[in-house]
Coordinates of C-alpha atoms and ligand atoms in Angstrom, one line a residue:
M1 CA 0.0 0.0 0.0
N2 CA 1.0 3.5 -0.6
I3 CA 2.9 5.0 2.4
Q4 CA 1.8 8.2 1.8
K5 CA -1.9 7.2 1.7
L6 CA -1.2 5.0 5.7
Q7 CA 0.5 8.1 6.9
H8 CA -2.5 10.5 6.6
R9 CA -5.2 7.6 7.8
F10 CA -3.1 7.2 10.9
K11 CA -4.2 9.3 13.6
E12 CA -6.3 7.4 15.9
R13 CA -5.9 6.5 19.4
C14 CA -9.1 5.9 21.2
G15 CA -10.9 4.2 24.5
V16 CA -13.2 1.4 24.3
V17 CA -15.9 0.1 26.9
A18 CA -18.5 -2.8 27.2
I19 CA -20.9 -3.6 30.3
A20 CA -23.1 -6.4 30.5
S21 CA -25.4 -5.9 33.4
K22 CA -28.1 -6.8 35.3
S23 CA -29.4 -3.0 35.3
K24 CA -29.4 -0.4 32.6
A25 CA -25.8 -0.3 31.0
S26 CA -25.7 3.1 29.8
N27 CA -25.1 5.2 33.2
Y28 CA -22.1 2.4 33.7
I29 CA -20.8 3.1 30.3
Y30 CA -20.8 7.0 30.6
Y31 CA -18.9 7.0 33.7
S32 CA -16.3 4.8 32.1
L33 CA -15.6 6.4 29.0
R34 CA -15.5 9.4 31.2
A35 CA -12.5 7.7 33.0
L36 CA -11.2 7.0 29.5
Q37 CA -11.3 10.7 28.4
H38 CA -7.7 11.1 27.9
R39 CA -8.0 8.6 25.2
G40 CA -9.6 10.5 22.8
Q41 CA -11.9 14.1 23.1
E42 CA -12.7 14.4 19.4
A43 CA -16.2 12.4 19.9
A44 CA -18.0 9.9 21.6
G45 CA -20.9 7.4 21.6
I46 CA -23.0 5.0 23.3
S47 CA -24.7 1.8 21.7
V48 CA -27.2 -0.4 24.1
F49 CA -28.8 -3.6 23.5
N50 CA -32.7 -3.2 23.7
K51 CA -34.5 -5.4 21.5
K52 CA -32.3 -4.0 18.8
I53 CA -29.2 -1.8 19.1
E54 CA -29.9 1.4 19.7
S55 CA -27.2 4.5 20.0
H56 CA -26.1 8.0 20.7
K57 CA -23.0 9.8 19.7
G58 CA -21.8 13.2 19.3
I59 CA -18.7 15.4 19.0
G60 CA -16.7 16.6 21.6
L61 CA -16.3 15.5 25.4
V62 CA -18.3 12.7 27.1
A63 CA -20.1 15.3 29.5
N64 CA -21.1 17.2 26.7
I65 CA -22.9 14.5 24.2
F66 CA -24.7 12.7 27.1
D67 CA -26.8 14.3 29.7
D68 CA -29.3 12.5 32.5
E69 CA -32.4 12.4 30.1
K70 CA -30.6 11.0 26.9
L71 CA -28.8 8.1 29.3
K72 CA -32.3 7.5 31.1
S73 CA -33.6 6.9 27.6
M74 CA -30.9 4.2 26.6
K75 CA -32.3 0.9 28.3
G76 CA -30.3 -1.7 27.3
R77 CA -28.9 -4.1 30.1
N78 CA -25.8 -4.5 27.8
G79 CA -23.8 -2.1 25.6
I80 CA -20.6 -0.4 24.1
G81 CA -19.0 2.7 24.3
H82 CA -16.1 4.5 22.5
T83 CA -14.2 8.0 23.0
Y84 CA -12.9 9.1 19.6
Y85 CA -9.5 10.9 18.9
S86 CA -8.5 11.7 15.0
I87 CA -7.5 15.0 14.2
K88 CA -9.5 14.5 10.9
L89 CA -13.2 13.4 12.0
S90 CA -15.7 15.8 11.0
K91 CA -19.4 14.6 11.4
P92 CA -20.9 12.9 14.1
E93 CA -21.6 9.9 11.9
N94 CA -17.9 9.0 12.2
A95 CA -17.9 8.9 16.0
Q96 CA -18.1 5.1 17.1
P97 CA -19.4 2.5 17.7
T98 CA -19.6 1.6 14.3
I99 CA -23.2 -0.2 13.6
I100 CA -23.5 -2.5 11.0
K101 CA -27.2 -3.9 10.2
T102 CA -27.7 -7.3 7.9
E103 CA -30.1 -10.0 7.7
A104 CA -27.7 -12.0 9.7
G105 CA -27.9 -9.6 13.0
E106 CA -26.7 -6.1 13.8
V107 CA -23.1 -5.5 15.0
A108 CA -22.0 -2.9 17.0
L109 CA -18.1 -1.9 16.9
A110 CA -15.6 0.1 19.2
H111 CA -12.3 0.1 17.8
N112 CA -9.4 1.4 19.4
G113 CA -5.9 1.1 16.4
I114 CA -5.3 1.1 13.3
L115 CA -5.6 -1.8 10.4
I116 CA -3.1 -1.4 8.0
N117 CA -5.1 -3.5 5.4
A118 CA -8.5 -2.6 5.7
E119 CA -8.5 -0.2 2.2
K120 CA -7.0 -4.0 0.7
L121 CA -10.1 -5.5 2.3
R122 CA -12.4 -3.0 1.5
K123 CA -11.9 -3.6 -2.1
R124 CA -12.2 -7.0 -1.9
L125 CA -15.4 -7.0 -0.4
K126 CA -16.7 -4.3 -2.9
R127 CA -16.3 -6.8 -5.5
K128 CA -18.1 -9.2 -3.7
G129 CA -21.3 -6.4 -3.5
H130 CA -21.2 -5.1 -0.2
E131 CA -21.6 -1.4 0.1
F132 CA -19.9 0.9 2.6
E133 CA -21.7 3.6 3.7
L134 CA -19.1 5.2 6.4
G135 CA -15.8 4.9 4.8
C136 CA -14.0 3.4 8.1
E137 CA -12.5 0.4 9.3
E138 CA -15.0 -1.1 11.4
E139 CA -17.3 -1.4 8.6
V140 CA -14.9 -3.8 6.8
V141 CA -14.4 -5.9 9.9
G142 CA -18.3 -6.1 10.5
Y143 CA -18.7 -7.2 6.8
L144 CA -15.9 -9.9 6.8
L145 CA -17.4 -10.6 10.0
I146 CA -20.9 -11.7 8.4
D147 CA -19.6 -13.0 5.7
H148 CA -18.0 -15.5 8.0
L149 CA -20.5 -16.1 10.0
N150 CA -23.2 -16.8 6.7
S151 CA -20.8 -19.4 5.8
S152 CA -19.8 -20.9 9.0
G153 CA -22.7 -20.3 11.5
D154 CA -20.9 -20.2 14.3
L155 CA -19.9 -17.1 15.9
I156 CA -16.4 -17.3 17.2
N157 CA -15.6 -19.7 14.8
A158 CA -16.4 -16.2 11.8
L159 CA -14.1 -14.3 14.9
K160 CA -11.6 -15.8 14.4
R161 CA -11.3 -16.0 10.4
T162 CA -12.4 -12.3 10.5
L163 CA -9.1 -11.9 12.6
N164 CA -6.9 -14.0 10.5
E165 CA -7.7 -11.4 7.9
I166 CA -7.2 -8.2 9.4
E167 CA -3.9 -6.7 10.1
G168 CA -2.7 -3.9 12.4
S169 CA -3.5 -3.0 16.3
Y170 CA -7.1 -3.7 17.6
S171 CA -9.0 -3.9 21.0
F172 CA -12.6 -3.8 20.3
T173 CA -15.5 -4.3 22.0
M174 CA -18.4 -5.5 20.2
M175 CA -21.7 -6.3 20.5
F176 CA -23.2 -9.1 17.9
N177 CA -27.5 -8.5 18.7
N178 CA -26.6 -8.8 22.7
R179 CA -24.0 -10.8 23.0
I180 CA -21.0 -8.5 24.3
F181 CA -17.0 -9.0 23.3
G182 CA -13.7 -7.9 24.0
I183 CA -11.2 -8.5 21.2
R184 CA -7.4 -7.9 21.9
D185 CA -5.0 -8.3 18.6
P186 CA -2.5 -11.2 18.9
L187 CA 0.4 -8.8 19.6
G188 CA -1.8 -6.9 22.5
I189 CA 0.0 -3.8 20.8
K190 CA -3.2 -1.8 22.2
P191 CA -4.4 -2.5 25.9
L192 CA -7.5 -3.7 27.3
C193 CA -8.7 -5.5 30.4
L194 CA -11.8 -7.3 32.2
G195 CA -13.1 -6.5 35.3
K196 CA -16.5 -7.8 37.7
F197 CA -18.7 -5.6 39.5
A198 CA -22.0 -5.6 41.4
D199 CA -24.0 -5.6 38.6
G200 CA -22.0 -7.8 36.1
Y201 CA -18.8 -7.6 33.8
I202 CA -17.0 -5.2 32.0
I203 CA -13.9 -4.9 29.5
A204 CA -12.0 -1.5 29.0
S205 CA -9.1 -0.2 27.4
E206 CA -7.6 0.5 30.8
S207 CA -8.5 0.0 34.5
V208 CA -9.0 3.0 35.3
A209 CA -12.6 2.5 33.6
L210 CA -13.2 -0.3 35.8
D211 CA -12.1 1.7 39.1
V212 CA -14.7 4.4 38.2
I213 CA -17.7 1.8 38.4
G214 CA -16.3 0.2 41.9
A215 CA -15.8 -2.8 39.1
K216 CA -12.3 -5.3 40.4
M217 CA -9.9 -6.1 37.9
I218 CA -10.1 -9.6 36.6
R219 CA -7.3 -9.4 34.5
D220 CA -5.8 -8.2 31.3
V221 CA -7.5 -9.3 28.1
A222 CA -4.7 -11.4 26.4
P223 CA -3.2 -11.1 23.2
G224 CA -5.2 -12.9 20.6
E225 CA -8.3 -13.6 23.0
V226 CA -11.9 -13.3 22.9
V227 CA -13.5 -12.6 26.1
E228 CA -17.3 -13.0 25.8
I229 CA -18.9 -11.4 29.1
T230 CA -22.7 -11.5 30.3
S231 CA -24.1 -10.2 33.7
K232 CA -23.5 -13.5 35.3
D233 CA -19.6 -15.0 34.0
Y234 CA -17.4 -14.4 31.4
K235 CA -16.2 -16.9 28.8
S236 CA -12.8 -17.1 27.3
H237 CA -11.7 -18.1 23.6
Q238 CA -7.9 -17.7 23.0
L239 CA -7.7 -17.5 19.0
F240 CA -3.9 -16.7 18.8
N241 CA -1.1 -17.9 20.3
L242 CA 1.7 -15.4 19.2
K243 CA 5.7 -16.5 20.6
H244 CA 6.2 -12.7 20.7
R245 CA 3.8 -9.8 21.7
A246 CA 4.5 -6.2 20.9
H247 CA 3.2 -3.8 23.5
C248 CA 3.2 0.0 22.9
F249 CA 5.7 1.3 24.8
F250 CA 4.1 4.7 24.8
E251 CA 1.0 3.7 26.3
Y252 CA 3.2 3.4 29.3
T253 CA 5.5 6.4 28.6
Y254 CA 2.7 9.4 28.0
F255 CA -0.6 7.5 26.9
A256 CA -2.4 5.6 29.2
R257 CA -3.4 7.1 32.7
G258 CA -0.8 7.3 35.5
D259 CA -3.0 5.2 37.5
S260 CA -4.2 2.5 35.2
I261 CA -2.5 -0.9 35.5
I262 CA -1.9 -2.3 32.2
D263 CA -0.4 -5.9 31.3
E264 CA 0.0 -6.4 35.0
R265 CA 2.1 -3.1 35.6
C266 CA 1.4 0.3 37.3
V267 CA 1.7 2.9 34.8
Y268 CA 3.3 5.4 37.4
E269 CA 5.6 2.7 38.9
I270 CA 7.0 2.8 35.3
R271 CA 7.4 6.3 34.8
K272 CA 9.1 6.5 37.6
R273 CA 11.6 3.8 37.3
V274 CA 12.2 5.6 33.6
G275 CA 12.7 8.8 35.7
W276 CA 14.9 7.2 38.0
R277 CA 17.2 5.5 35.1
L278 CA 17.2 8.9 33.2
A279 CA 18.8 10.0 36.6
K280 CA 21.7 7.6 36.3
E281 CA 22.3 7.6 32.9
H282 CA 21.9 11.4 32.4
P283 CA 23.2 13.3 36.0
A284 CA 22.4 16.7 36.5
H285 CA 24.4 19.4 38.6
A286 CA 21.1 21.2 39.8
D287 CA 19.0 22.8 42.7
I288 CA 15.7 21.3 41.4
I289 CA 13.7 18.9 39.5
I290 CA 10.4 20.6 37.6
P291 CA 8.1 18.4 35.7
V292 CA 6.3 19.6 32.6
P293 CA 2.8 19.2 33.9
D294 CA 1.2 17.1 33.4
S295 CA 2.9 14.6 31.2
G296 CA 6.2 14.6 33.0
R297 CA 5.3 14.1 36.8
A298 CA 5.4 11.1 37.1
H299 CA 8.7 10.9 35.6
A300 CA 10.3 14.1 37.1
F301 CA 9.5 12.1 40.7
G302 CA 11.6 9.2 39.5
F303 CA 14.3 11.7 38.5
S304 CA 14.2 13.4 41.6
L305 CA 14.4 10.1 43.4
G306 CA 17.3 9.2 41.2
S307 CA 19.2 12.1 42.1
G308 CA 18.5 13.3 45.0
I309 CA 17.5 16.1 43.7
P310 CA 14.5 18.1 45.3
L311 CA 11.2 17.9 43.2
A312 CA 9.9 21.7 42.6
E313 CA 5.9 22.9 41.3
G314 CA 8.0 25.4 38.9
L315 CA 5.6 25.3 36.0
M316 CA 1.5 26.2 36.3
K317 CA -0.6 24.8 33.7
N318 CA -3.8 26.1 32.6
R319 CA -6.3 23.4 32.8
Y320 CA -8.9 25.4 30.2
I321 CA -6.3 25.2 27.5
A322 CA -7.0 23.0 24.5
R323 CA -4.3 20.8 23.5
T324 CA -2.1 22.4 21.7
F325 CA -0.4 19.0 20.0
I326 CA -3.0 19.1 17.3
M327 CA -3.2 22.7 16.2
P328 CA -3.0 22.9 12.7
S329 CA 0.3 25.5 12.2
Q330 CA 3.3 25.6 14.2
K331 CA 2.7 29.4 14.9
L332 CA -0.6 28.6 16.6
R333 CA 1.1 25.7 18.6
E334 CA 3.8 28.3 19.9
I335 CA 1.3 30.9 21.0
T336 CA -0.7 27.9 23.0
V337 CA 2.4 26.5 24.6
R338 CA 2.9 29.9 26.5
E339 CA -1.0 29.8 26.8
K340 CA -0.8 26.5 28.6
V341 CA 2.1 26.5 31.0
N342 CA 3.6 29.7 33.1
P343 CA 6.4 29.6 35.5
I344 CA 6.2 30.2 38.9
K345 CA 9.0 33.0 39.1
C346 CA 9.6 32.8 42.5
E347 CA 10.7 28.8 42.5
V348 CA 13.1 29.2 39.2
E349 CA 14.4 32.5 39.9
D350 CA 18.5 31.9 40.1
K351 CA 18.1 28.4 40.2
R352 CA 19.6 25.8 38.4
V353 CA 16.8 23.8 37.0
V354 CA 16.0 20.3 35.0
L355 CA 12.9 20.2 33.2
V356 CA 11.7 16.6 32.8
D357 CA 9.0 15.6 30.3
D358 CA 7.9 12.0 28.7
S359 CA 8.7 12.9 25.1
I360 CA 9.8 15.6 22.6
V361 CA 7.7 15.1 19.2
R362 CA 8.8 18.4 17.0
G363 CA 10.4 20.1 19.9
T364 CA 7.8 23.3 19.8
T365 CA 6.7 22.5 23.8
M366 CA 10.0 22.2 25.2
K367 CA 11.6 25.0 23.3
R368 CA 8.8 27.6 24.6
I369 CA 9.3 25.9 28.0
V370 CA 13.1 26.5 28.3
D371 CA 12.8 30.2 27.2
M372 CA 10.3 30.8 29.7
V373 CA 11.9 29.2 32.5
R374 CA 15.3 31.2 31.3
E375 CA 12.9 34.4 31.3
A376 CA 11.8 33.8 34.6
G377 CA 15.5 34.0 36.2
A378 CA 16.7 30.4 36.0
S379 CA 20.6 30.8 35.9
E380 CA 20.8 27.0 33.9
V381 CA 18.2 24.7 32.6
H382 CA 18.9 21.3 31.9
V383 CA 16.3 18.9 30.0
R384 CA 15.9 14.9 30.7
I385 CA 13.1 13.4 28.6
G386 CA 11.5 10.1 29.2
T387 CA 11.0 8.6 25.7
P388 CA 14.0 7.9 23.3
P389 CA 14.3 10.6 20.7
L390 CA 11.1 9.8 18.2
I391 CA 12.8 9.4 14.9
S392 CA 10.0 7.0 12.9
P393 CA 6.1 7.5 12.3
C394 CA 4.1 5.2 13.9
Y395 CA 1.9 3.1 12.1
L396 CA -0.3 1.2 14.7
G397 CA -2.6 3.9 16.1
I398 CA -0.7 7.2 17.8
D399 CA -0.6 10.5 16.4
M400 CA 2.8 10.7 14.9
T401 CA 2.5 10.4 11.5
T402 CA 5.6 11.8 9.4
R403 CA 9.6 11.3 9.9
D404 CA 9.7 15.3 9.1
Q405 CA 7.7 15.7 12.0
F406 CA 10.4 14.6 14.6
I407 CA 12.8 16.9 15.6
A408 CA 15.4 13.8 16.3
H409 CA 14.3 12.2 13.1
D410 CA 18.0 13.9 11.0
R411 CA 19.8 15.6 14.2
T412 CA 22.2 14.5 16.7
V413 CA 21.1 14.8 20.6
E414 CA 23.9 17.9 20.6
E415 CA 22.0 20.0 17.7
I416 CA 18.6 19.3 19.1
R417 CA 20.1 20.6 22.8
E418 CA 21.3 23.7 20.5
I419 CA 17.7 24.3 18.9
L420 CA 16.3 23.9 22.4
N421 CA 18.5 26.7 24.1
A422 CA 19.4 23.7 27.0
D423 CA 22.6 23.8 29.1
S424 CA 22.3 20.1 28.6
L425 CA 19.7 17.7 27.2
G426 CA 19.5 13.8 28.1
Y427 CA 17.1 11.1 26.4
I428 CA 16.7 8.2 28.2
S429 CA 18.4 4.9 26.2
I430 CA 16.2 2.3 24.4
E431 CA 18.1 -0.3 27.0
G432 CA 17.0 2.1 29.8
L433 CA 13.5 2.1 29.1
V434 CA 13.2 -1.5 28.1
E435 CA 14.8 -2.1 31.3
A436 CA 12.1 0.0 33.1
L437 CA 9.5 -1.6 31.6
Q438 CA 10.4 -5.1 32.3
F439 CA 9.3 -6.3 29.4
S440 CA 11.4 -8.3 26.9
K441 CA 12.0 -6.0 23.9
D442 CA 10.8 -8.8 21.5
D443 CA 7.7 -8.3 23.7
L444 CA 7.3 -4.4 22.9
C445 CA 6.6 -2.6 19.7
L446 CA 9.5 0.1 19.4
G447 CA 9.1 1.2 15.9
C448 CA 9.1 4.8 16.7
V449 CA 12.2 4.7 18.0
T450 CA 13.9 2.2 16.5
E451 CA 12.4 2.3 13.2
K452 CA 12.1 -1.4 13.5
Y453 CA 8.3 -2.9 13.5
P454 CA 6.4 -5.5 14.7
M455 CA 4.5 -6.2 11.3
D456 CA 5.2 -6.3 7.8
I457 CA 4.6 -2.4 6.8
P458 CA 6.8 -2.0 3.8
P459 CA 9.4 -0.1 3.3
E460 CA 9.9 0.1 6.7
K461 CA 12.0 -3.1 8.6
H462 CA 10.6 -5.7 10.8
R463 CA 11.4 -6.2 14.2
F464 CA 12.5 -9.9 13.4
Q465 CA 13.5 -9.0 9.5
H466 CA 14.6 -13.0 9.3
T467 CA 11.9 -14.4 10.4
L468 CA 9.0 -12.1 9.1
K469 CA 6.7 -15.4 8.1
E470 CA 6.7 -16.6 11.8
Y471 CA 5.0 -13.9 13.3
R472 CA 2.5 -13.6 10.6
Y473 CA -0.8 -15.7 12.2
Ligands
LIG501 P1 6.3 18.7 21.1 O1 5.8 20.3 21.2 O2 6.2 18.5 19.5 O3 7.6 18.4 21.2 O4 4.7 17.7 21.7 C1 5.8 17.1 22.9 C2 4.3 17.1 24.1 O5 3.6 16.7 23.7 C3 4.9 16.4 24.8 O6 4.6 17.3 26.3 C4 4.2 15.3 25.1 O7 3.4 14.7 26.4 C5 3.0 15.7 24.0 N1 2.9 14.4 23.4 C6 4.0 13.6 23.1 N2 3.2 12.6 22.0 C7 1.9 12.9 21.5 C8 0.7 12.8 20.6 N3 1.3 11.6 19.7 N4 -0.3 13.3 21.2 C9 -0.5 14.2 21.7 N5 0.4 15.0 22.3 C10 1.8 14.1 22.8

């Protein structure tokens, strides 16, 4: 497939939820989606089963789309929900869950991830006579499933055949009529977990969506597993068992909420460990450690523990400002960074400071912050970063799409330091990151920092180049 085309579509990260309950599901889904709001602020939707699938979706934050009346009117006990992140989204119809109505039944799908072969599959399905109304990847999955169901008659078997055909990253929650499923891709790229609460069972992207409704985490959904939940029980179907996994490391260092547990690891703990290692790899002579709020907080705490230098709240964040990352132009991005964080002058004046953040993408945020902290009177400004230099696009669901977007893609650390106007700059090493994550390197997706990907994405390299076929399923 044309790589340019791929790169334009790869701009999603989302949150998914599924509830099977003895009472109305919509309130539970609503609160869980709010807990997953950080995974997508562009749109959201809930679908419940009440004799048929009923949905409500909209643009914006979950709290703005649903009110009491709406939630009350959604009567089903089983349902799924989605928060959507895509800078290209413009119409509410594009929000998920995506509904496919056929004679064989109704399917609702909520997807976190990116399918890299959706276009190819869509063309094939079109030739077979399917008409695509929405143009999204989930429609492709829905029609594949229905076709396989029509030929095999068994839903789990049809799911297995469907998953065998799709490639990419996916954590789905799915409703087939009133049956509820959670599905995680065979490499476990995106997170998904299972929990139990007083009224039933829940599946969600992150454990914080369980916590908020008082559910206890049972476990992560395993890579390649399909879990069906009812209000009374759950059933597992392990459809694929690959030798290796490819957990996205960026979930741990940036995307997920710090209080989530993903694949048996506490996200906050990992960020702290990264910071601690960073202090050992790139020590600094300084008076205070300042976290870049909020993404650098846990890393900075770890850096402070590892270096013995006290932590200080040197930057104040204005919480009511929209994210700067997706601003359409560089100029706008620069202005909005200034609006978003402001130095606390009395904390930084005459101090040697270490600024700690989770990552640098274009470098806009950090450059602005270094300038501000200097203007506020800091005598030295050192920068430490909890992600190795980002050099390569993400094809599997993170909003980093072209190489030239990355400040590090064709520059040395020294060249970047100069651009940032920092006294020193240190990134965590890939080895340090892997050690902090406590996974084997072969079980991680590190594509954006190594340029080696966990699946075949021509013309990029595969992380197991010599044995590519082994990892196809
Ligand atoms: P930049 O200004 O482009 O270097 O962006 C870096 C800042 O954006 C850091 O503070 C990160 O926490 C945050 N960030 C990194 N990756 C992403 C992403 N894919 N989407 C939104 N924010 C991000």
